[in-house]
Amino acid sequence: MIDLRCNYLGLPLKNPIIIGSSGLTSTIENLIAIEKGGAGAVVLKSIFEEQIKFETDKLLHSHEDDMQSWQEAFEGIVSSDESYYDEAYEYLTNYAQEHTLDLYLKLVKDAKKAINIPVIASIHCNTQYDWQYFAKRLQDAGADAIELNAYILPSDFTKSGSENEQMYFDIITEVKKYVSIPVSLKIGYYFSSLAQMASRLSETGIAGLTLFNRPFNPDIDINTLEVNASNMFSNPEEYSQSLRWVALLSGRISCDIAASTGIHTYDTIIKQLLAGADAVQVVSLFYRNGFDVLPGIIKDIEKWMTEHNYHSIADFKGLMSKAHINNPASYERVQFIRQYSSIV
Ligand SMILES: Cc1cc2nc3c(=O)[nH]c(=O)nc-3n(C[C@H](O)[C@H](O)[C@H](O)COP(=O)(O)O)c2cc1C
């Protein structure tokens, strides 16, 4: 009898496959299809920090007479800072009405009513100011956990590496003041010492790290001279970056690890679990193929486990982490010495 059950962020999952934050997880119809397909959990589409700030500001301006009471309601944490990113502000003025905080809270509540698998809410954030009280509202709406999607591109010439890194700690400290449900952090890999950063982050009390977010990738249209998005969806070859880091960090940090990016097949899921992931997050695969492929993927994992005489995830999780393999340097090798010198 194959048992795929596992624990992630302290939540019991029937299997380690999580549908990652995206448009796919923004409707109840999809969430029901996801549960029906057999997923272990879902991370809802993110609400953006800028949306929370915008709504807060809108409320404050439309209730200027009541300013005092709003400030009291938000426990004095609302500031008058209006330094939103220009682009985000423009986007929000057109879009916010449709994506209000109330709608997001409703999504969380409706999701909890509609499905039984864990529902992880998601906040996209890049500063530590003003929005964290909203995490408490997500908790009150019934979210089982919160994933903070914090991807701070180190492109500010005036900020040092340590200043950039401090932001992550400030965000976590603030959010954790408001919630008692598990909080995880979805990060990129732009850190000067990713291993140490992951270790320090894991000691802040977060329950998990998601490795890695896949950023918007810019491209240039050479005819219109416009910058546009390239490769919105990942390709199946893109998993090795997270595989390397899952293998390096597994067993060495004090929180769970979810592998993310480029997971398109059942064997990639197995590889990530062998490397030491506690769960995997999958998105592009389902955009390309729909949720109908999910039961087949689960069956294939079970088949592989049967063939290899593994009965539970614990039987093989982490067997190929750096700590467990004979040649641990393989995960740290960055030059193809043998391959490069033999190719003519
Ligand atoms: C259309 C689309 C929308 C996404 N929206 C979000 C989002 O709201 N929040 C988030 O944290 N990640 C978002 N992501 C990123 C995914 O959660 C995931 O990290 C990324 O797609 C890499 O996983 P994959 O290779 O399985 O696609 C989005 C991805 C796509 C393709």
mmCIF file with all atom_site columns, C-alpha atoms in Angstrom, residues 30-200:
data_model
loop_
_atom_site.group_PDB
_atom_site.id
_atom_site.type_symbol
_atom_site.label_atom_id
_atom_site.label_alt_id
_atom_site.label_comp_id
_atom_site.label_asym_id
_atom_site.label_entity_id
_atom_site.label_seq_id
_atom_site.pdbx_PDB_ins_code
_atom_site.Cartn_x
_atom_site.Cartn_y
_atom_site.Cartn_z
_atom_site.occupancy
_atom_site.B_iso_or_equiv
_atom_site.pdbx_formal_charge
_atom_site.auth_seq_id
_atom_site.auth_comp_id
_atom_site.auth_asym_id
_atom_site.auth_atom_id
_atom_site.pdbx_PDB_model_num
ATOM 1   C CA . ASN A 1 30  ? -10.464 25.791 -10.492 1.00 0.00 ? 30  ASN A CA 1
ATOM 2   C CA . LEU A 1 31  ? -9.874  25.048 -6.832  1.00 0.00 ? 31  LEU A CA 1
ATOM 3   C CA . ILE A 1 32  ? -12.548 22.383 -6.928  1.00 0.00 ? 32  ILE A CA 1
ATOM 4   C CA . ALA A 1 33  ? -10.958 20.884 -10.066 1.00 0.00 ? 33  ALA A CA 1
ATOM 5   C CA . ILE A 1 34  ? -7.568  20.973 -8.357  1.00 0.00 ? 34  ILE A CA 1
ATOM 6   C CA . GLU A 1 35  ? -8.882  19.109 -5.319  1.00 0.00 ? 35  GLU A CA 1
ATOM 7   C CA . LYS A 1 36  ? -10.697 16.645 -7.562  1.00 0.00 ? 36  LYS A CA 1
ATOM 8   C CA . GLY A 1 37  ? -7.472  16.021 -9.497  1.00 0.00 ? 37  GLY A CA 1
ATOM 9   C CA . GLY A 1 38  ? -5.853  14.987 -6.216  1.00 0.00 ? 38  GLY A CA 1
ATOM 10  C CA . ALA A 1 39  ? -3.526  17.891 -5.292  1.00 0.00 ? 39  ALA A CA 1
ATOM 11  C CA . GLY A 1 40  ? -2.212  18.079 -1.749  1.00 0.00 ? 40  GLY A CA 1
ATOM 12  C CA . ALA A 1 41  ? -2.766  21.819 -1.245  1.00 0.00 ? 41  ALA A CA 1
ATOM 13  C CA . VAL A 1 42  ? -3.115  25.129 -3.074  1.00 0.00 ? 42  VAL A CA 1
ATOM 14  C CA . VAL A 1 43  ? -1.438  28.486 -2.807  1.00 0.00 ? 43  VAL A CA 1
ATOM 15  C CA . LEU A 1 44  ? -3.941  31.128 -3.838  1.00 0.00 ? 44  LEU A CA 1
ATOM 16  C CA . LYS A 1 45  ? -3.056  33.823 -6.332  1.00 0.00 ? 45  LYS A CA 1
ATOM 17  C CA . SER A 1 46  ? -1.167  36.583 -4.539  1.00 0.00 ? 46  SER A CA 1
ATOM 18  C CA . ILE A 1 47  ? -2.642  39.770 -3.368  1.00 0.00 ? 47  ILE A CA 1
ATOM 19  C CA . PHE A 1 48  ? -0.097  42.509 -3.947  1.00 0.00 ? 48  PHE A CA 1
ATOM 20  C CA . GLU A 1 49  ? 1.266   44.674 -1.187  1.00 0.00 ? 49  GLU A CA 1
ATOM 21  C CA . GLU A 1 50  ? 0.531   47.669 -3.428  1.00 0.00 ? 50  GLU A CA 1
ATOM 22  C CA . GLN A 1 51  ? -3.136  46.649 -3.563  1.00 0.00 ? 51  GLN A CA 1
ATOM 23  C CA . ILE A 1 52  ? -3.303  46.558 0.203   1.00 0.00 ? 52  ILE A CA 1
ATOM 24  C CA . LYS A 1 53  ? -1.629  49.953 0.463   1.00 0.00 ? 53  LYS A CA 1
ATOM 25  C CA . PHE A 1 54  ? -3.832  51.412 -2.232  1.00 0.00 ? 54  PHE A CA 1
ATOM 26  C CA . GLU A 1 55  ? -7.006  50.195 -0.611  1.00 0.00 ? 55  GLU A CA 1
ATOM 27  C CA . THR A 1 56  ? -5.874  51.445 2.757   1.00 0.00 ? 56  THR A CA 1
ATOM 28  C CA . ASP A 1 57  ? -5.114  54.834 1.290   1.00 0.00 ? 57  ASP A CA 1
ATOM 29  C CA . LYS A 1 58  ? -8.392  54.941 -0.593  1.00 0.00 ? 58  LYS A CA 1
ATOM 30  C CA . LEU A 1 59  ? -10.242 54.175 2.608   1.00 0.00 ? 59  LEU A CA 1
ATOM 31  C CA . LEU A 1 60  ? -8.359  56.848 4.468   1.00 0.00 ? 60  LEU A CA 1
ATOM 32  C CA . HIS A 1 61  ? -9.101  59.503 1.849   1.00 0.00 ? 61  HIS A CA 1
ATOM 33  C CA . SER A 1 62  ? -12.751 58.627 1.505   1.00 0.00 ? 62  SER A CA 1
ATOM 34  C CA . HIS A 1 63  ? -13.121 58.783 5.275   1.00 0.00 ? 63  HIS A CA 1
ATOM 35  C CA . GLU A 1 64  ? -11.039 61.807 6.063   1.00 0.00 ? 64  GLU A CA 1
ATOM 36  C CA . ASP A 1 65  ? -13.431 62.792 8.830   1.00 0.00 ? 65  ASP A CA 1
ATOM 37  C CA . ASP A 1 66  ? -13.036 59.341 10.244  1.00 0.00 ? 66  ASP A CA 1
ATOM 38  C CA . MET A 1 67  ? -9.277  59.336 9.903   1.00 0.00 ? 67  MET A CA 1
ATOM 39  C CA . GLN A 1 68  ? -8.843  58.980 13.604  1.00 0.00 ? 68  GLN A CA 1
ATOM 40  C CA . SER A 1 69  ? -11.038 55.901 13.778  1.00 0.00 ? 69  SER A CA 1
ATOM 41  C CA . TRP A 1 70  ? -9.341  54.260 10.804  1.00 0.00 ? 70  TRP A CA 1
ATOM 42  C CA . GLN A 1 71  ? -5.989  54.815 12.376  1.00 0.00 ? 71  GLN A CA 1
ATOM 43  C CA . GLU A 1 72  ? -7.289  53.279 15.552  1.00 0.00 ? 72  GLU A CA 1
ATOM 44  C CA . ALA A 1 73  ? -8.781  50.413 13.566  1.00 0.00 ? 73  ALA A CA 1
ATOM 45  C CA . PHE A 1 74  ? -5.410  49.706 12.024  1.00 0.00 ? 74  PHE A CA 1
ATOM 46  C CA . GLU A 1 75  ? -3.714  50.048 15.362  1.00 0.00 ? 75  GLU A CA 1
ATOM 47  C CA . GLY A 1 76  ? -1.769  53.103 14.345  1.00 0.00 ? 76  GLY A CA 1
ATOM 48  C CA . ILE A 1 77  ? 0.235   51.350 11.688  1.00 0.00 ? 77  ILE A CA 1
ATOM 49  C CA . VAL A 1 78  ? -1.099  53.206 8.662   1.00 0.00 ? 78  VAL A CA 1
ATOM 50  C CA . SER A 1 79  ? 1.250   55.894 7.472   1.00 0.00 ? 79  SER A CA 1
ATOM 51  C CA . SER A 1 80  ? 0.682   58.629 4.914   1.00 0.00 ? 80  SER A CA 1
ATOM 52  C CA . ASP A 1 81  ? 3.481   57.293 2.752   1.00 0.00 ? 81  ASP A CA 1
ATOM 53  C CA . GLU A 1 82  ? 2.362   57.513 -0.870  1.00 0.00 ? 82  GLU A CA 1
ATOM 54  C CA . SER A 1 83  ? 5.599   56.500 -2.524  1.00 0.00 ? 83  SER A CA 1
ATOM 55  C CA . TYR A 1 84  ? 4.077   53.690 -4.538  1.00 0.00 ? 84  TYR A CA 1
ATOM 56  C CA . TYR A 1 85  ? 5.918   52.496 -7.542  1.00 0.00 ? 85  TYR A CA 1
ATOM 57  C CA . ASP A 1 86  ? 4.630   54.556 -10.465 1.00 0.00 ? 86  ASP A CA 1
ATOM 58  C CA . GLU A 1 87  ? 3.743   51.599 -12.583 1.00 0.00 ? 87  GLU A CA 1
ATOM 59  C CA . ALA A 1 88  ? 2.036   49.747 -9.775  1.00 0.00 ? 88  ALA A CA 1
ATOM 60  C CA . TYR A 1 89  ? 0.039   52.876 -8.917  1.00 0.00 ? 89  TYR A CA 1
ATOM 61  C CA . GLU A 1 90  ? -1.179  53.258 -12.484 1.00 0.00 ? 90  GLU A CA 1
ATOM 62  C CA . TYR A 1 91  ? -2.056  49.594 -12.638 1.00 0.00 ? 91  TYR A CA 1
ATOM 63  C CA . LEU A 1 92  ? -3.898  49.804 -9.388  1.00 0.00 ? 92  LEU A CA 1
ATOM 64  C CA . THR A 1 93  ? -5.960  52.860 -10.203 1.00 0.00 ? 93  THR A CA 1
ATOM 65  C CA . ASN A 1 94  ? -7.384  50.936 -13.147 1.00 0.00 ? 94  ASN A CA 1
ATOM 66  C CA . TYR A 1 95  ? -7.565  47.583 -11.516 1.00 0.00 ? 95  TYR A CA 1
ATOM 67  C CA . ALA A 1 96  ? -7.985  47.799 -7.808  1.00 0.00 ? 96  ALA A CA 1
ATOM 68  C CA . GLN A 1 97  ? -11.771 48.002 -7.828  1.00 0.00 ? 97  GLN A CA 1
ATOM 69  C CA . GLU A 1 98  ? -11.892 44.522 -9.272  1.00 0.00 ? 98  GLU A CA 1
ATOM 70  C CA . HIS A 1 99  ? -9.286  43.135 -6.931  1.00 0.00 ? 99  HIS A CA 1
ATOM 71  C CA . THR A 1 100 ? -10.148 44.606 -3.632  1.00 0.00 ? 100 THR A CA 1
ATOM 72  C CA . LEU A 1 101 ? -9.061  43.263 -0.353  1.00 0.00 ? 101 LEU A CA 1
ATOM 73  C CA . ASP A 1 102 ? -12.610 42.191 0.338   1.00 0.00 ? 102 ASP A CA 1
ATOM 74  C CA . LEU A 1 103 ? -12.624 40.114 -2.823  1.00 0.00 ? 103 LEU A CA 1
ATOM 75  C CA . TYR A 1 104 ? -9.424  38.449 -1.771  1.00 0.00 ? 104 TYR A CA 1
ATOM 76  C CA . LEU A 1 105 ? -10.783 37.726 1.689   1.00 0.00 ? 105 LEU A CA 1
ATOM 77  C CA . LYS A 1 106 ? -13.904 36.343 0.049   1.00 0.00 ? 106 LYS A CA 1
ATOM 78  C CA . LEU A 1 107 ? -11.734 34.093 -2.123  1.00 0.00 ? 107 LEU A CA 1
ATOM 79  C CA . VAL A 1 108 ? -10.062 32.703 0.998   1.00 0.00 ? 108 VAL A CA 1
ATOM 80  C CA . LYS A 1 109 ? -13.411 32.167 2.757   1.00 0.00 ? 109 LYS A CA 1
ATOM 81  C CA . ASP A 1 110 ? -15.064 30.612 -0.295  1.00 0.00 ? 110 ASP A CA 1
ATOM 82  C CA . ALA A 1 111 ? -12.049 28.402 -0.913  1.00 0.00 ? 111 ALA A CA 1
ATOM 83  C CA . LYS A 1 112 ? -12.195 27.121 2.645   1.00 0.00 ? 112 LYS A CA 1
ATOM 84  C CA . LYS A 1 113 ? -15.864 26.306 2.201   1.00 0.00 ? 113 LYS A CA 1
ATOM 85  C CA . ALA A 1 114 ? -15.437 24.682 -1.207  1.00 0.00 ? 114 ALA A CA 1
ATOM 86  C CA . ILE A 1 115 ? -12.401 22.453 -0.669  1.00 0.00 ? 115 ILE A CA 1
ATOM 87  C CA . ASN A 1 116 ? -10.905 20.395 2.121   1.00 0.00 ? 116 ASN A CA 1
ATOM 88  C CA . ILE A 1 117 ? -7.240  20.494 1.170   1.00 0.00 ? 117 ILE A CA 1
ATOM 89  C CA . PRO A 1 118 ? -5.129  23.199 2.858   1.00 0.00 ? 118 PRO A CA 1
ATOM 90  C CA . VAL A 1 119 ? -5.524  26.709 1.447   1.00 0.00 ? 119 VAL A CA 1
ATOM 91  C CA . ILE A 1 120 ? -2.416  28.843 1.613   1.00 0.00 ? 120 ILE A CA 1
ATOM 92  C CA . ALA A 1 121 ? -2.996  32.552 1.024   1.00 0.00 ? 121 ALA A CA 1
ATOM 93  C CA . SER A 1 122 ? -0.272  34.542 -0.667  1.00 0.00 ? 122 SER A CA 1
ATOM 94  C CA . ILE A 1 123 ? 0.964   38.114 -0.345  1.00 0.00 ? 123 ILE A CA 1
ATOM 95  C CA . HIS A 1 124 ? 3.358   39.586 -2.846  1.00 0.00 ? 124 HIS A CA 1
ATOM 96  C CA . CYS A 1 125 ? 5.503   41.996 -0.907  1.00 0.00 ? 125 CYS A CA 1
ATOM 97  C CA . ASN A 1 126 ? 8.678   44.008 -1.201  1.00 0.00 ? 126 ASN A CA 1
ATOM 98  C CA . THR A 1 127 ? 8.664   46.467 1.652   1.00 0.00 ? 127 THR A CA 1
ATOM 99  C CA . GLN A 1 128 ? 8.018   46.116 5.344   1.00 0.00 ? 128 GLN A CA 1
ATOM 100 C CA . TYR A 1 129 ? 5.726   49.117 5.673   1.00 0.00 ? 129 TYR A CA 1
ATOM 101 C CA . ASP A 1 130 ? 2.041   49.421 6.301   1.00 0.00 ? 130 ASP A CA 1
ATOM 102 C CA . TRP A 1 131 ? 0.409   46.315 4.948   1.00 0.00 ? 131 TRP A CA 1
ATOM 103 C CA . GLN A 1 132 ? 1.126   43.558 7.430   1.00 0.00 ? 132 GLN A CA 1
ATOM 104 C CA . TYR A 1 133 ? -2.110  43.945 9.399   1.00 0.00 ? 133 TYR A CA 1
ATOM 105 C CA . PHE A 1 134 ? -3.777  42.393 6.350   1.00 0.00 ? 134 PHE A CA 1
ATOM 106 C CA . ALA A 1 135 ? -2.090  39.070 7.142   1.00 0.00 ? 135 ALA A CA 1
ATOM 107 C CA . LYS A 1 136 ? -4.255  38.902 10.258  1.00 0.00 ? 136 LYS A CA 1
ATOM 108 C CA . ARG A 1 137 ? -7.365  39.352 8.144   1.00 0.00 ? 137 ARG A CA 1
ATOM 109 C CA . LEU A 1 138 ? -6.266  36.422 5.969   1.00 0.00 ? 138 LEU A CA 1
ATOM 110 C CA . GLN A 1 139 ? -5.868  34.345 9.084   1.00 0.00 ? 139 GLN A CA 1
ATOM 111 C CA . ASP A 1 140 ? -9.309  35.404 10.304  1.00 0.00 ? 140 ASP A CA 1
ATOM 112 C CA . ALA A 1 141 ? -10.754 34.506 6.895   1.00 0.00 ? 141 ALA A CA 1
ATOM 113 C CA . GLY A 1 142 ? -9.594  30.939 7.482   1.00 0.00 ? 142 GLY A CA 1
ATOM 114 C CA . ALA A 1 143 ? -6.305  30.660 5.554   1.00 0.00 ? 143 ALA A CA 1
ATOM 115 C CA . ASP A 1 144 ? -4.349  27.633 6.741   1.00 0.00 ? 144 ASP A CA 1
ATOM 116 C CA . ALA A 1 145 ? -1.033  29.368 6.127   1.00 0.00 ? 145 ALA A CA 1
ATOM 117 C CA . ILE A 1 146 ? 0.399   32.413 4.353   1.00 0.00 ? 146 ILE A CA 1
ATOM 118 C CA . GLU A 1 147 ? 3.118   32.392 1.736   1.00 0.00 ? 147 GLU A CA 1
ATOM 119 C CA . LEU A 1 148 ? 4.969   35.672 1.398   1.00 0.00 ? 148 LEU A CA 1
ATOM 120 C CA . ASN A 1 149 ? 6.264   36.149 -2.088  1.00 0.00 ? 149 ASN A CA 1
ATOM 121 C CA . ALA A 1 150 ? 9.202   38.462 -1.486  1.00 0.00 ? 150 ALA A CA 1
ATOM 122 C CA . TYR A 1 151 ? 11.347  38.968 -4.524  1.00 0.00 ? 151 TYR A CA 1
ATOM 123 C CA . ILE A 1 152 ? 13.485  42.029 -4.142  1.00 0.00 ? 152 ILE A CA 1
ATOM 124 C CA . LEU A 1 153 ? 15.616  42.540 -7.237  1.00 0.00 ? 153 LEU A CA 1
ATOM 125 C CA . PRO A 1 154 ? 18.946  43.949 -6.032  1.00 0.00 ? 154 PRO A CA 1
ATOM 126 C CA . SER A 1 155 ? 18.959  46.631 -8.728  1.00 0.00 ? 155 SER A CA 1
ATOM 127 C CA . ASP A 1 156 ? 19.035  49.700 -6.472  1.00 0.00 ? 156 ASP A CA 1
ATOM 128 C CA . PHE A 1 157 ? 22.543  51.188 -6.770  1.00 0.00 ? 157 PHE A CA 1
ATOM 129 C CA . THR A 1 158 ? 22.160  52.932 -3.441  1.00 0.00 ? 158 THR A CA 1
ATOM 130 C CA . LYS A 1 159 ? 21.372  49.785 -1.442  1.00 0.00 ? 159 LYS A CA 1
ATOM 131 C CA . SER A 1 160 ? 23.975  47.400 -0.117  1.00 0.00 ? 160 SER A CA 1
ATOM 132 C CA . GLY A 1 161 ? 23.484  43.642 -0.105  1.00 0.00 ? 161 GLY A CA 1
ATOM 133 C CA . SER A 1 162 ? 22.865  43.636 3.620   1.00 0.00 ? 162 SER A CA 1
ATOM 134 C CA . GLU A 1 163 ? 20.270  46.417 3.338   1.00 0.00 ? 163 GLU A CA 1
ATOM 135 C CA . ASN A 1 164 ? 18.410  44.398 0.719   1.00 0.00 ? 164 ASN A CA 1
ATOM 136 C CA . GLU A 1 165 ? 18.600  41.289 2.841   1.00 0.00 ? 165 GLU A CA 1
ATOM 137 C CA . GLN A 1 166 ? 17.423  43.094 5.951   1.00 0.00 ? 166 GLN A CA 1
ATOM 138 C CA . MET A 1 167 ? 14.106  43.792 4.183   1.00 0.00 ? 167 MET A CA 1
ATOM 139 C CA . TYR A 1 168 ? 13.255  40.085 4.253   1.00 0.00 ? 168 TYR A CA 1
ATOM 140 C CA . PHE A 1 169 ? 13.804  39.902 7.996   1.00 0.00 ? 169 PHE A CA 1
ATOM 141 C CA . ASP A 1 170 ? 11.803  43.075 8.585   1.00 0.00 ? 170 ASP A CA 1
ATOM 142 C CA . ILE A 1 171 ? 8.892   41.732 6.539   1.00 0.00 ? 171 ILE A CA 1
ATOM 143 C CA . ILE A 1 172 ? 8.831   38.431 8.416   1.00 0.00 ? 172 ILE A CA 1
ATOM 144 C CA . THR A 1 173 ? 9.139   40.100 11.826  1.00 0.00 ? 173 THR A CA 1
ATOM 145 C CA . GLU A 1 174 ? 6.218   42.395 11.066  1.00 0.00 ? 174 GLU A CA 1
ATOM 146 C CA . VAL A 1 175 ? 3.944   39.713 9.611   1.00 0.00 ? 175 VAL A CA 1
ATOM 147 C CA . LYS A 1 176 ? 4.620   37.353 12.472  1.00 0.00 ? 176 LYS A CA 1
ATOM 148 C CA . LYS A 1 177 ? 3.445   40.011 14.918  1.00 0.00 ? 177 LYS A CA 1
ATOM 149 C CA . TYR A 1 178 ? -0.037  39.640 13.454  1.00 0.00 ? 178 TYR A CA 1
ATOM 150 C CA . VAL A 1 179 ? -0.511  35.943 12.777  1.00 0.00 ? 179 VAL A CA 1
ATOM 151 C CA . SER A 1 180 ? -0.167  32.611 14.488  1.00 0.00 ? 180 SER A CA 1
ATOM 152 C CA . ILE A 1 181 ? -0.768  30.446 11.386  1.00 0.00 ? 181 ILE A CA 1
ATOM 153 C CA . PRO A 1 182 ? 2.338   29.154 9.583   1.00 0.00 ? 182 PRO A CA 1
ATOM 154 C CA . VAL A 1 183 ? 4.141   31.652 7.371   1.00 0.00 ? 183 VAL A CA 1
ATOM 155 C CA . SER A 1 184 ? 6.375   30.635 4.498   1.00 0.00 ? 184 SER A CA 1
ATOM 156 C CA . LEU A 1 185 ? 8.599   32.727 2.294   1.00 0.00 ? 185 LEU A CA 1
ATOM 157 C CA . LYS A 1 186 ? 8.963   32.360 -1.454  1.00 0.00 ? 186 LYS A CA 1
ATOM 158 C CA . ILE A 1 187 ? 12.296  33.760 -2.548  1.00 0.00 ? 187 ILE A CA 1
ATOM 159 C CA . GLY A 1 188 ? 14.552  34.170 -5.542  1.00 0.00 ? 188 GLY A CA 1
ATOM 160 C CA . TYR A 1 189 ? 18.238  33.333 -5.580  1.00 0.00 ? 189 TYR A CA 1
ATOM 161 C CA . TYR A 1 190 ? 19.808  36.798 -5.716  1.00 0.00 ? 190 TYR A CA 1
ATOM 162 C CA . PHE A 1 191 ? 21.705  36.626 -2.459  1.00 0.00 ? 191 PHE A CA 1
ATOM 163 C CA . SER A 1 192 ? 25.444  36.851 -2.050  1.00 0.00 ? 192 SER A CA 1
ATOM 164 C CA . SER A 1 193 ? 25.368  33.911 0.340   1.00 0.00 ? 193 SER A CA 1
ATOM 165 C CA . LEU A 1 194 ? 22.199  32.040 -0.378  1.00 0.00 ? 194 LEU A CA 1
ATOM 166 C CA . ALA A 1 195 ? 23.053  29.156 1.974   1.00 0.00 ? 195 ALA A CA 1
ATOM 167 C CA . GLN A 1 196 ? 23.601  31.430 4.947   1.00 0.00 ? 196 GLN A CA 1
ATOM 168 C CA . MET A 1 197 ? 20.623  33.620 4.069   1.00 0.00 ? 197 MET A CA 1
ATOM 169 C CA . ALA A 1 198 ? 18.315  30.595 3.821   1.00 0.00 ? 198 ALA A CA 1
ATOM 170 C CA . SER A 1 199 ? 19.620  29.318 7.128   1.00 0.00 ? 199 SER A CA 1
ATOM 171 C CA . ARG A 1 200 ? 19.138  32.686 8.874   1.00 0.00 ? 200 ARG A CA 1
#
